[in-house]
Coordinates of C-alpha atoms in Angstrom, one line a residue:
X1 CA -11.9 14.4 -25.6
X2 CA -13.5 12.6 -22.6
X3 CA -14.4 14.3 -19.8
X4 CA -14.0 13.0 -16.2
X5 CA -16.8 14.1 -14.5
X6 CA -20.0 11.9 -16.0
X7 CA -23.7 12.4 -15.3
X8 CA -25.4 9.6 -13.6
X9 CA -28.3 9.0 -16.1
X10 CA -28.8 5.3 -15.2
X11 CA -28.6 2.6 -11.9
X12 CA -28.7 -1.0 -11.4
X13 CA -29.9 -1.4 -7.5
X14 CA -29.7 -4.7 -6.2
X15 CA -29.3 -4.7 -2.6
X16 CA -29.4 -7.4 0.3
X17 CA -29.6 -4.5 3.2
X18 CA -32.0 -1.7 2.6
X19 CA -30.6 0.5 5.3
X20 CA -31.2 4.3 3.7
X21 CA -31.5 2.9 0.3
X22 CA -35.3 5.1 0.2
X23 CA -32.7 8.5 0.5
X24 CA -30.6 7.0 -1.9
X25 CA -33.3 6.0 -4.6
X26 CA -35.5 9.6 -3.7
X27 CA -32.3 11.5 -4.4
X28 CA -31.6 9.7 -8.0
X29 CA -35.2 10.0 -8.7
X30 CA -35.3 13.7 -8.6
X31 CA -32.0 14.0 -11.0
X32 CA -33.7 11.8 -13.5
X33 CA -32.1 8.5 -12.9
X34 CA -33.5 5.6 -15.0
X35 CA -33.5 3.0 -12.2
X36 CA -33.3 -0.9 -13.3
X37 CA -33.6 -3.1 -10.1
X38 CA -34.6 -6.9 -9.2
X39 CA -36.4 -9.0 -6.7
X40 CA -37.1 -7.6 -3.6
X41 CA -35.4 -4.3 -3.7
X42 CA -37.5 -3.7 -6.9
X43 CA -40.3 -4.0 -4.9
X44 CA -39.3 -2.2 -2.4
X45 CA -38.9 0.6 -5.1
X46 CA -42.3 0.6 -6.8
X47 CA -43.4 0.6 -3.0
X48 CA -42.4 3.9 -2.7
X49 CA -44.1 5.0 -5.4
X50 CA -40.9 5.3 -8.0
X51 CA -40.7 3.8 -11.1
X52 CA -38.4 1.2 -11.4
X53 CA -37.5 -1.0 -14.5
X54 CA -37.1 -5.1 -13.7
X55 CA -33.7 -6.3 -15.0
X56 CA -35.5 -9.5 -16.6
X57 CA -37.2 -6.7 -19.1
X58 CA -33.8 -5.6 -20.3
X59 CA -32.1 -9.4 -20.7
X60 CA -35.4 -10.9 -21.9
X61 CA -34.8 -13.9 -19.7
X62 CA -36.2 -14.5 -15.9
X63 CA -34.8 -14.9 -12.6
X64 CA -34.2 -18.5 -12.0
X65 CA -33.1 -21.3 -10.2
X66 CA -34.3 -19.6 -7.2
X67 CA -32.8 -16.4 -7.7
X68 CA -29.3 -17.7 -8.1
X69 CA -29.2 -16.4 -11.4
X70 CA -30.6 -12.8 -11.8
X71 CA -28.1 -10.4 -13.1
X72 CA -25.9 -12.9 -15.1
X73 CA -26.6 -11.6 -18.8
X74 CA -24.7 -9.8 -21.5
X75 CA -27.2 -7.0 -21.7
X76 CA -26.0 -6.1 -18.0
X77 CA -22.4 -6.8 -18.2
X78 CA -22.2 -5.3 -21.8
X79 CA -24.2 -1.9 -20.5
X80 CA -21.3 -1.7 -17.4
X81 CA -17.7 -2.6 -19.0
X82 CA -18.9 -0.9 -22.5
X83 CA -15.7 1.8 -22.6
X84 CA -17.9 4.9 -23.5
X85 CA -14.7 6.1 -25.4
X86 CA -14.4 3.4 -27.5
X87 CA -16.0 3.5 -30.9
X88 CA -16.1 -0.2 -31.3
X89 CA -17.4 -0.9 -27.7
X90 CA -20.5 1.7 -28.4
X91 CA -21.1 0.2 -32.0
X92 CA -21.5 -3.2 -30.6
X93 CA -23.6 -1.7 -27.6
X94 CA -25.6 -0.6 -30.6
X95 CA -26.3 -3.4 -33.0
X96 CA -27.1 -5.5 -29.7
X97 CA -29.7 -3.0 -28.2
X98 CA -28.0 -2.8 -25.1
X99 CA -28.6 0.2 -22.4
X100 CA -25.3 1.6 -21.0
X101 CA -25.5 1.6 -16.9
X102 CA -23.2 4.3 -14.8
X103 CA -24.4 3.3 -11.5
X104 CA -24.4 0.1 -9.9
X105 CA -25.9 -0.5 -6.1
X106 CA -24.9 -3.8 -5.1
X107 CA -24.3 -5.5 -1.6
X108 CA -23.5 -9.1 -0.8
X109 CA -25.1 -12.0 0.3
X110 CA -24.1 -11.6 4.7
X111 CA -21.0 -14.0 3.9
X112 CA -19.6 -13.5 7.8
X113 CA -22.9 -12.8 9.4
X114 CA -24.2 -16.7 8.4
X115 CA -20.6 -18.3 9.8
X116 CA -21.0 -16.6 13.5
X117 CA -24.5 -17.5 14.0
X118 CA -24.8 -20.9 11.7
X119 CA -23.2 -24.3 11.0
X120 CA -26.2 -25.1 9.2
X121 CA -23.6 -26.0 5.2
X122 CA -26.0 -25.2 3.1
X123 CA -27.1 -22.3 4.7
X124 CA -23.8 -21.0 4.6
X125 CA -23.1 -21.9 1.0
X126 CA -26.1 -20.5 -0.2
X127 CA -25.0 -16.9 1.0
X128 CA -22.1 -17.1 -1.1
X129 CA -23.2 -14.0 -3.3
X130 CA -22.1 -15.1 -7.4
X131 CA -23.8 -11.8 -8.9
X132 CA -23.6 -9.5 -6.8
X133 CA -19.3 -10.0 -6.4
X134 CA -19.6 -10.0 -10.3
X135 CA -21.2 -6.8 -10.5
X136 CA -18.8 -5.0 -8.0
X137 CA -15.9 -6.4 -9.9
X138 CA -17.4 -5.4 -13.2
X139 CA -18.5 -2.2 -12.6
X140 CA -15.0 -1.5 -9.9
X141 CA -13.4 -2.3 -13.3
X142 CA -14.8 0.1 -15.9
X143 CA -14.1 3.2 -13.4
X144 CA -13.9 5.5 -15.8
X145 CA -17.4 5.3 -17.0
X146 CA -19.1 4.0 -14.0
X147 CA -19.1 4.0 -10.1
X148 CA -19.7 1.3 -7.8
X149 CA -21.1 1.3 -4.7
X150 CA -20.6 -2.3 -3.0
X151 CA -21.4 -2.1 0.8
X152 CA -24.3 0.0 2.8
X153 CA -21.5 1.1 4.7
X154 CA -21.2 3.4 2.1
X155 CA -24.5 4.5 1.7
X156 CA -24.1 8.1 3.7
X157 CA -21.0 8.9 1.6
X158 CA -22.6 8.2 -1.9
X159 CA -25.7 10.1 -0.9
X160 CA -23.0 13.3 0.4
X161 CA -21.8 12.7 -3.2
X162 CA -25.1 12.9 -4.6
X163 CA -26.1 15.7 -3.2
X164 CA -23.0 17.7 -4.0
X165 CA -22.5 17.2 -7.3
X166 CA -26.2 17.0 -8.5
X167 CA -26.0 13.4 -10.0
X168 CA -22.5 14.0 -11.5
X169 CA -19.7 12.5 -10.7
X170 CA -15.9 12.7 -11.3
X171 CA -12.5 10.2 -11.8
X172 CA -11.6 10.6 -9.0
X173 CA -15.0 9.8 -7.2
X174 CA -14.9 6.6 -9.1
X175 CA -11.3 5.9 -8.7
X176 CA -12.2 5.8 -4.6
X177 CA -15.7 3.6 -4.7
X178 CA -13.8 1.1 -7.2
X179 CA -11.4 0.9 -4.7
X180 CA -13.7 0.2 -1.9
X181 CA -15.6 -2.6 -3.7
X182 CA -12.2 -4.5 -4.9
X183 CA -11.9 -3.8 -0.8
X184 CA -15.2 -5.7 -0.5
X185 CA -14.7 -8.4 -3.2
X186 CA -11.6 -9.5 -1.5
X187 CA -12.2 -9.4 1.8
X188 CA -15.6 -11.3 1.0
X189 CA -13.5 -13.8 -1.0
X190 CA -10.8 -14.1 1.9
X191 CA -13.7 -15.2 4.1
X192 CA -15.3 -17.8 1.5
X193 CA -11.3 -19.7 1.0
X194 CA -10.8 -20.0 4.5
X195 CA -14.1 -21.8 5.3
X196 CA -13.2 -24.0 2.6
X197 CA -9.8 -24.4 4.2
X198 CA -10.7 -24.3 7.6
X199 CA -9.0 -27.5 7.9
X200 CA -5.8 -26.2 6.6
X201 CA -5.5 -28.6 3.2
X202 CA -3.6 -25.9 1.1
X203 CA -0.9 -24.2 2.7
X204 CA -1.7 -20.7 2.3
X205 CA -2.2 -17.9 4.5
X206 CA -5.0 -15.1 3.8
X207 CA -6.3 -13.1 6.6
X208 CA -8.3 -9.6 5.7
X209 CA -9.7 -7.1 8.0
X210 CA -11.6 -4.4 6.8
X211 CA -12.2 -2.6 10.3
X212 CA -9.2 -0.2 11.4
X213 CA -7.9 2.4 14.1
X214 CA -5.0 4.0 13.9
X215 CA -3.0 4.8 16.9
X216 CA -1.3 7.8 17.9
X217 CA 1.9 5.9 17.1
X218 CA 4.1 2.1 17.0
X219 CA 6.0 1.0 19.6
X220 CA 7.9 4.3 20.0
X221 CA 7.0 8.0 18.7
X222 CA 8.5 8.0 15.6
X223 CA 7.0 4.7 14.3
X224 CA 3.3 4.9 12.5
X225 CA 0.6 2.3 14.3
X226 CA -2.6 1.1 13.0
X227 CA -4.9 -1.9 14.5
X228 CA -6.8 -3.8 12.2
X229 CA -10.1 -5.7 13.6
X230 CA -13.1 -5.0 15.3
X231 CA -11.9 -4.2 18.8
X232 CA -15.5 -3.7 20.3
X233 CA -16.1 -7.6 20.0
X234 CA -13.6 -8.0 22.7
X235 CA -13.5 -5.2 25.5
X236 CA -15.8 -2.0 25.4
X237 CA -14.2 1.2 26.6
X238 CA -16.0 2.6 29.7
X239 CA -13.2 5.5 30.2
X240 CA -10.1 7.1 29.3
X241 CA -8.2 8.3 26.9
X242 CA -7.2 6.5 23.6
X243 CA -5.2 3.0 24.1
X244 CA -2.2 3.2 22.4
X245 CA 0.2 0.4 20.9
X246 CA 1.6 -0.7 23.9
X247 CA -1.8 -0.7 25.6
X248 CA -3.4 -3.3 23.1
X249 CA 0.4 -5.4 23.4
X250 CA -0.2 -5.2 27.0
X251 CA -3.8 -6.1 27.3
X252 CA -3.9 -9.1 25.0
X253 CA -0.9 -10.5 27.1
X254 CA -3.2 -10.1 30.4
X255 CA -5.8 -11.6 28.4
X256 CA -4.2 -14.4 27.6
X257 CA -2.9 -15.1 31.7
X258 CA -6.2 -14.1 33.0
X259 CA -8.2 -16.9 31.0
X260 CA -5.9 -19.5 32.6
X261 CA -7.5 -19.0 36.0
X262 CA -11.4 -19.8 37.1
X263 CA -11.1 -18.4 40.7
X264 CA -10.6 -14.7 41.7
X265 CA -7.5 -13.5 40.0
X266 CA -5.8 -10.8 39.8
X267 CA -3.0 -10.0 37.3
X268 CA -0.3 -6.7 36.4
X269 CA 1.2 -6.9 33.5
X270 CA 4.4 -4.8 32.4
X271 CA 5.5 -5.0 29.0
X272 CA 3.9 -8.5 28.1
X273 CA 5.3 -10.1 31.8
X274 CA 3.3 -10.4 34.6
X275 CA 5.0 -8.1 37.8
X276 CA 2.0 -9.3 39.8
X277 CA -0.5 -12.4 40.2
X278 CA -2.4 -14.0 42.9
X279 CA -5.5 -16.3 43.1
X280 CA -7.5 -15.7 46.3
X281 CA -11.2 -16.1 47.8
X282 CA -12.3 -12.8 47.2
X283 CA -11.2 -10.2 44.5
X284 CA -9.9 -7.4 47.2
X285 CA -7.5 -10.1 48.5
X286 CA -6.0 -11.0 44.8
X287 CA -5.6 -7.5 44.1
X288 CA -3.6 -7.0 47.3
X289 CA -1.5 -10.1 47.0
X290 CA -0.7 -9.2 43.4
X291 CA 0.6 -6.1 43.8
X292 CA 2.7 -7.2 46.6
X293 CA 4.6 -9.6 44.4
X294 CA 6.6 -6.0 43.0
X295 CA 5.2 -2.7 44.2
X296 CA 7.9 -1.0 42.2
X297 CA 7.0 -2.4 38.8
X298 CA 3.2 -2.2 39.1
X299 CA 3.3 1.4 38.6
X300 CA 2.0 2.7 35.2
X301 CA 1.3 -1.6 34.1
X302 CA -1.9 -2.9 33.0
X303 CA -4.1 -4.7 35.4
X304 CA -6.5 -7.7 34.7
X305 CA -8.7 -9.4 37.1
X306 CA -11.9 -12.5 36.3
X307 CA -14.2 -11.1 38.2
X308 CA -17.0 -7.8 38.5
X309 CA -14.6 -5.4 40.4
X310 CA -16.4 -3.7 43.4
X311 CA -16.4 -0.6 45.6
X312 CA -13.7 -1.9 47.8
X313 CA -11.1 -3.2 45.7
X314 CA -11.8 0.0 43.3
X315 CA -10.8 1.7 46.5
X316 CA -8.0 -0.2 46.7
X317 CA -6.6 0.3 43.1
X318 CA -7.1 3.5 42.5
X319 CA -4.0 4.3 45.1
X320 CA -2.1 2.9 42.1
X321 CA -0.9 4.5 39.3
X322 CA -2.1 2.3 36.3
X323 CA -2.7 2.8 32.7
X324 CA -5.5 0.1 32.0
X325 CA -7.7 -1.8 33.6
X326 CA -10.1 -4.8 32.1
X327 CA -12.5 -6.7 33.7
X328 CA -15.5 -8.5 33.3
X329 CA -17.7 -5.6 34.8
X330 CA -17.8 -3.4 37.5
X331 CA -20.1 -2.1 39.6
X332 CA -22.0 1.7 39.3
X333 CA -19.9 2.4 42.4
X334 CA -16.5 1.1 41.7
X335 CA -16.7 2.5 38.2
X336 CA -17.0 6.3 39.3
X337 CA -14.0 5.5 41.9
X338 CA -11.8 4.1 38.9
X339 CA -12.8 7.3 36.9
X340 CA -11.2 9.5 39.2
X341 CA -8.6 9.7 36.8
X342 CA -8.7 11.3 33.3
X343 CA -6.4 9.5 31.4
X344 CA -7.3 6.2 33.1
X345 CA -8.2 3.6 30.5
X346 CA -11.0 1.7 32.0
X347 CA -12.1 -1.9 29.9
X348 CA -15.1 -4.3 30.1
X349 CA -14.5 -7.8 28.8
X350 CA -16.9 -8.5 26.6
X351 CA -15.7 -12.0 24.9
X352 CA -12.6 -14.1 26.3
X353 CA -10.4 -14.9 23.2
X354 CA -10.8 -18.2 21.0
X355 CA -7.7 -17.9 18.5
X356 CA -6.7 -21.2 17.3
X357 CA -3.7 -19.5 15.4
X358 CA -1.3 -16.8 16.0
X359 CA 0.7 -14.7 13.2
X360 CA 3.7 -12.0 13.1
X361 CA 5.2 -10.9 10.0
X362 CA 8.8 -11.3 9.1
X363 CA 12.0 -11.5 7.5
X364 CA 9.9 -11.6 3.6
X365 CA 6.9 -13.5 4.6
X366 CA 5.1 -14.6 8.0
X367 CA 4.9 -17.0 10.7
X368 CA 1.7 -18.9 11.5
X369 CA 1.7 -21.0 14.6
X370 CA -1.2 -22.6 16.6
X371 CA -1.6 -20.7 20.2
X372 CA -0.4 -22.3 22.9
X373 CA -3.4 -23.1 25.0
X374 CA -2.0 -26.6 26.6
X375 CA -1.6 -25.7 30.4
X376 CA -0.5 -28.7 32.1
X377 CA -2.5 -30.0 35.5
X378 CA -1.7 -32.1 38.3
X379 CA -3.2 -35.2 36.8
X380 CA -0.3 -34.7 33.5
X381 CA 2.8 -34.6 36.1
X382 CA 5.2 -37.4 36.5
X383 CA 6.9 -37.6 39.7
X384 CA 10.1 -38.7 39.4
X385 CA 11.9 -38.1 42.3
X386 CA 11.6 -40.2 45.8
X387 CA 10.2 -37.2 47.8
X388 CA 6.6 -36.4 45.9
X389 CA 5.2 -32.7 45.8
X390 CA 2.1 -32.4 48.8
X391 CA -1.3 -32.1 47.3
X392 CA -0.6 -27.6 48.6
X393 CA 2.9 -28.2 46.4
X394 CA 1.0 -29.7 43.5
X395 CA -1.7 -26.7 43.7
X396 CA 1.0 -24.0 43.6
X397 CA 3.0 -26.0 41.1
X398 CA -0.3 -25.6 38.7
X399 CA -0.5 -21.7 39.6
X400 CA 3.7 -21.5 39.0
X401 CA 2.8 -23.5 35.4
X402 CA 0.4 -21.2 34.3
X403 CA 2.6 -18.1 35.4
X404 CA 6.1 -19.0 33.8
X405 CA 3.9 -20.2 30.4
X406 CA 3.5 -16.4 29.7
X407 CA 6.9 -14.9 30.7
X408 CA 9.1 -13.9 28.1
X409 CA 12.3 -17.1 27.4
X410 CA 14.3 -17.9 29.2
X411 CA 11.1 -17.7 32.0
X412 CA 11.2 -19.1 35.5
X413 CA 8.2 -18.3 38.4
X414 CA 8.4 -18.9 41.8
X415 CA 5.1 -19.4 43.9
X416 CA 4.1 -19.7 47.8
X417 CA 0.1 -20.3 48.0
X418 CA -1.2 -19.1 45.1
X419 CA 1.2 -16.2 44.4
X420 CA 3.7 -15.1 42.4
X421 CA 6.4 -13.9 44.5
X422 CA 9.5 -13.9 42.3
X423 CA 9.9 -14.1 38.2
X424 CA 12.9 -14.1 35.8
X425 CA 12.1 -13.0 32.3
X426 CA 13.9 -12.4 28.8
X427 CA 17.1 -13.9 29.9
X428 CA 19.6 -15.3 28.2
X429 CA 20.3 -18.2 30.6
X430 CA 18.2 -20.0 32.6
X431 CA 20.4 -19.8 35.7
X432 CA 19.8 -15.6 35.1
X433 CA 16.3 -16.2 34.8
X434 CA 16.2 -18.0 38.8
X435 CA 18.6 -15.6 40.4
X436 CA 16.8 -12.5 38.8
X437 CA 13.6 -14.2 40.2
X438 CA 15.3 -15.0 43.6
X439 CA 16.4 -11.8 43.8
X440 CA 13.2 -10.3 43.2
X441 CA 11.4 -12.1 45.9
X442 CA 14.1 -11.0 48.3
X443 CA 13.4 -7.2 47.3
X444 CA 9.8 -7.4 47.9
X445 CA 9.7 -9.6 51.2
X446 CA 9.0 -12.6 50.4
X447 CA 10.8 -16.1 51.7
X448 CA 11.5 -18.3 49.1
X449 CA 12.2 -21.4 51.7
X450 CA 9.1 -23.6 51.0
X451 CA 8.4 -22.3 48.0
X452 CA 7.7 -23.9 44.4
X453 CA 9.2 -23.3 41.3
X454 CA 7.9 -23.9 37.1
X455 CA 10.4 -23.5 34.5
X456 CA 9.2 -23.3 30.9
X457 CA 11.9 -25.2 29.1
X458 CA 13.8 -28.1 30.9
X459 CA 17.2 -27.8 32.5
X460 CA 20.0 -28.5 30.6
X461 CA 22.3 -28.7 33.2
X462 CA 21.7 -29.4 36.7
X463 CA 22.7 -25.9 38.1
X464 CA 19.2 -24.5 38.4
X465 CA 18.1 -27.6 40.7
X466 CA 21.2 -26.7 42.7
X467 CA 20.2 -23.1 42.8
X468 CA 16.8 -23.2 44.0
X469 CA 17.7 -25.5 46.7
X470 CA 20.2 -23.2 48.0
X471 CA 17.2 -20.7 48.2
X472 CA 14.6 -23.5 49.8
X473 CA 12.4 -24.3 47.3
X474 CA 11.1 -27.3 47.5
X475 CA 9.4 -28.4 44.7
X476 CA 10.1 -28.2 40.7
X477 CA 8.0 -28.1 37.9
X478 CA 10.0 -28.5 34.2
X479 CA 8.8 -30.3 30.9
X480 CA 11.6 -32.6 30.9
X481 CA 13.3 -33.7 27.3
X482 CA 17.1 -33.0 28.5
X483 CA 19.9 -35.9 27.4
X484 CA 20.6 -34.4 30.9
X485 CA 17.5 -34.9 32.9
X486 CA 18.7 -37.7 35.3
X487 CA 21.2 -35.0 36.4
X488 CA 18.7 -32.8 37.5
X489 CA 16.8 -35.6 39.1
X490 CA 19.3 -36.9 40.8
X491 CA 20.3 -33.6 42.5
X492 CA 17.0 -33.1 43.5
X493 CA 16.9 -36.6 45.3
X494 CA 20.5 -35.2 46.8
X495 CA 18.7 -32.3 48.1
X496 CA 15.6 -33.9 49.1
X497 CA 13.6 -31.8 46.6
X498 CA 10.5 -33.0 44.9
X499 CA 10.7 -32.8 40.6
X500 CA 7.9 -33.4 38.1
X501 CA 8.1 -33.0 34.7
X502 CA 5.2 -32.1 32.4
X503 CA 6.2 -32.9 29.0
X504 CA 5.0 -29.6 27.7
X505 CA 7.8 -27.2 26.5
X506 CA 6.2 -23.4 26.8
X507 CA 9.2 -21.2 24.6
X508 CA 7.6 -17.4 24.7
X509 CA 9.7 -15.6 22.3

């Protein structure tokens, strides 16, 4: 009867990275390991002084056409898949002279690594590993005889493994690496179809991160939550404890609003919707001006601002109760004033986001959708009432554009020089939408007479334009698109109100 734990009497190393492979190779050396190797790794052996056996000796046939084909050869593939509990399998191992191999070393050609830093084709192409992914997926395959290990990532664990079990190793040991390389093979495969389809020509979706956190929970305490991606290429954390799901939610919304605006902004974000924006001249003054638009719902939100955050408006924030904070930088001195607090999650922006699609899974399957990152400026309005917005109505009908765009449907903001001083989010109606918004603005202080207003989605009725004059605001932004529209128009000439529409719908759902 087979046994599951097998000794390790032979390797295949073949490695792109060399990263502790000299512990790795030492280690297998002193249990007796016949080592078989190629190009520059089994240089890199012998260079150490061990004795290493070139795989061209055991296939009888060179590397060629410039090392694209190395390890491609029976004698290889036979010595890994041969099932060491199969009569047959052995015999034929046999009458062909073939070695059997139990360990195979392998990494792949750096796939990823050449598509962020190249758009050089046949650079790219030729780092599209054909061996190596064969050898994982051979080796991965024949688990019960052999073990795989496909990635230097998993270098430190094999050599643990090593060193415990003296050059054995069990099922169960294999069982785990053969996962981890059918892990690498598809990932690495994932990356190679979408370069191909990068311009979308087959309709299929494959997305694969290796990289993962999990979270102390979902959405609520008794749901599981795990992020998937590589979280340090956006923000690092400078402080604070861990950020949970609602945190990442939170801080990809005020992400999103934040890279909408090139002078100092400030943002506060509560569940997805911005309670609090402002552009000023300095950062201080944003902060201020944000934070006045709802004093109530800033507490425990998620603030975002463009610019390095200073000793003074630290000073100024940390009378706040907040749970995040991202920013470009900060200085030494505001960055001991924001850590203060324990808990406090403090975030450095490290790379502003560059999606071209957006997923969520469900029902069976998912949706894919391009992001939305058409914001509409003054030179895409078209007036089309008799009184036109002034060039300080046009400015804050810009601000109000980019402010409603990221409020939950049915959305509608209301700004006065460069702030938000009323929203309506999540509503069912868009009349809601303007007297929760006009509402709001009355709560915290702030006269809407004068002010502008930016729906996402046009009016179907002329009620809203009928509304907001009531309330004095003077000047409407909406895309337009209603069998209704010259309604609305004409009650804004009625009212003496100017209109322009943008043609862009902006549905947040």
């Amino acid at each position: 009867m087979q046994t599951s734990s097998k000794q390790i009497k032979s390797a295949l190393i073949s490695v792109y990275h060399k990263d502790q492979l000299e512990t790795i190779v030492r280690l297998l050396n002193t249990h007796g390991v016949a080592i078989y190797s190629t190009g520059g790794t089994l240089k890199f052996i012998k260079d150490m002084g061990i004795s290493a056996t070139a795989v061209e000796s055991s296939t009888g046939f060179p590397e060629i056409l410039g090392g694209r084909v190395k390890t491609l050869h029976p004698n290889i593939f036979g010595g890994i898949l041969a099932r060491r509990d199969n009569p047959e399998d052995i015999q034929q191992l046999e009458q062909h002279q073939i070695g059997t191999i139990d360990l195979v070393i392998v990494d792949l050609y750096p796939f990823e690594e050449t598509l962020r830093t190249s758009t050089d084709e046949a650079e790219i192409i030729e780092k599209i590993d054909i061996g190596g992914i064969s050898l994982i997926r051979a080796t991965a395959k024949n688990f019960n005889d052999t073990l795989i290990v496909s990635d230097r990532d998993q270098y430190a664990e094999f050599i643990e493994l090593l060193g415990k079990k003296k050059g054995f190793t069990d099922l169960e040991d294999r069982q785990l690496f053969a996962a981890k390389a059918f892990m690498t093979s598809s990932h690495y495969d994932t990356a190679i179809f979408n370069y191909f389809n990068k311009k979308g020509a087959l309709p299929v979706f494959k997305q694969s991160f290796n990289a993962s956190k999990t979270l102390r929970y979902g959405e609520n305490p008794h749901q599981k939550g795990t992020f998937f991606g590589e979280l340090g290429e956006v923000f690092d954390i400078l402080h604070g404890k861990e950020l949970s799901y609602n945190n990442l939610v939170d801080v990809d919304a005020s992400l999103n609003l934040i890279a909408e605006f090139t002078e100092p902004t400030f943002a506060i974000i509560k569940h997805t919707n911005s309670c609090g924006l402002a552009s000023r001249e300095t950062l201080k003054e944003a902060y201020l001006a944000a934070f006045a638009c709802d004093t109530s719902s800033a507490f425990g939100g998620v603030l975002a601002c463009n610019r390095l955050v200073e000793a003074d408006t630290a000073a100024e924030i940390n009378t706040l109760f907040f749970e995040v904070i991202i920013a470009p930088d900060y200085t030494p001195e505001a960055l001991e004033i924001l850590k203060q607090k324990k808990n406090r999650i403090v975030l450095k922006l490290n790379k502003k986001s560059d999606n071209k699609t957006m997923y969520k899974s469900l029902l069976n399957g998912v949706l894919l959708q391009d992001v939305d990152w058409s914001t509409e400026k003054k030179g895409d309005f078209n007036s089309v009432t008799t009184v036109k917005p002034s060039t300080e109505q046009l400015s804050d009908l810009e601000f109000a554009i980019k402010a409603v765009k990221h409020l939950k449907s049915n959305g509608i903001a209301l700004v006065k020089n460069r702030q938000l001083i009323g929203m309506g989010c999540g509503q069912t109606s868009r009349v809601d939408a303007l007297e929760s918004a006009i509402k709001k603005a009355a709560a915290f202080g702030f006269d809407t007479n004068g002010a502008v207003m930016a729906s996402e989605a046009f009016f179907p009725f002329p009620d809203c334009v009928s509304l907001a004059y009531q309330a004095g605001i003077k000047a409407i932004a909406q895309p337009g698109g209603s069998i209704k529209d010259k309604e609305s128009i004409d009650e804004a000439n009625k009212n003496g109100q100017a209109m322009v529409l943008t043609g862009a719908r902006h549905f947040k759902h």
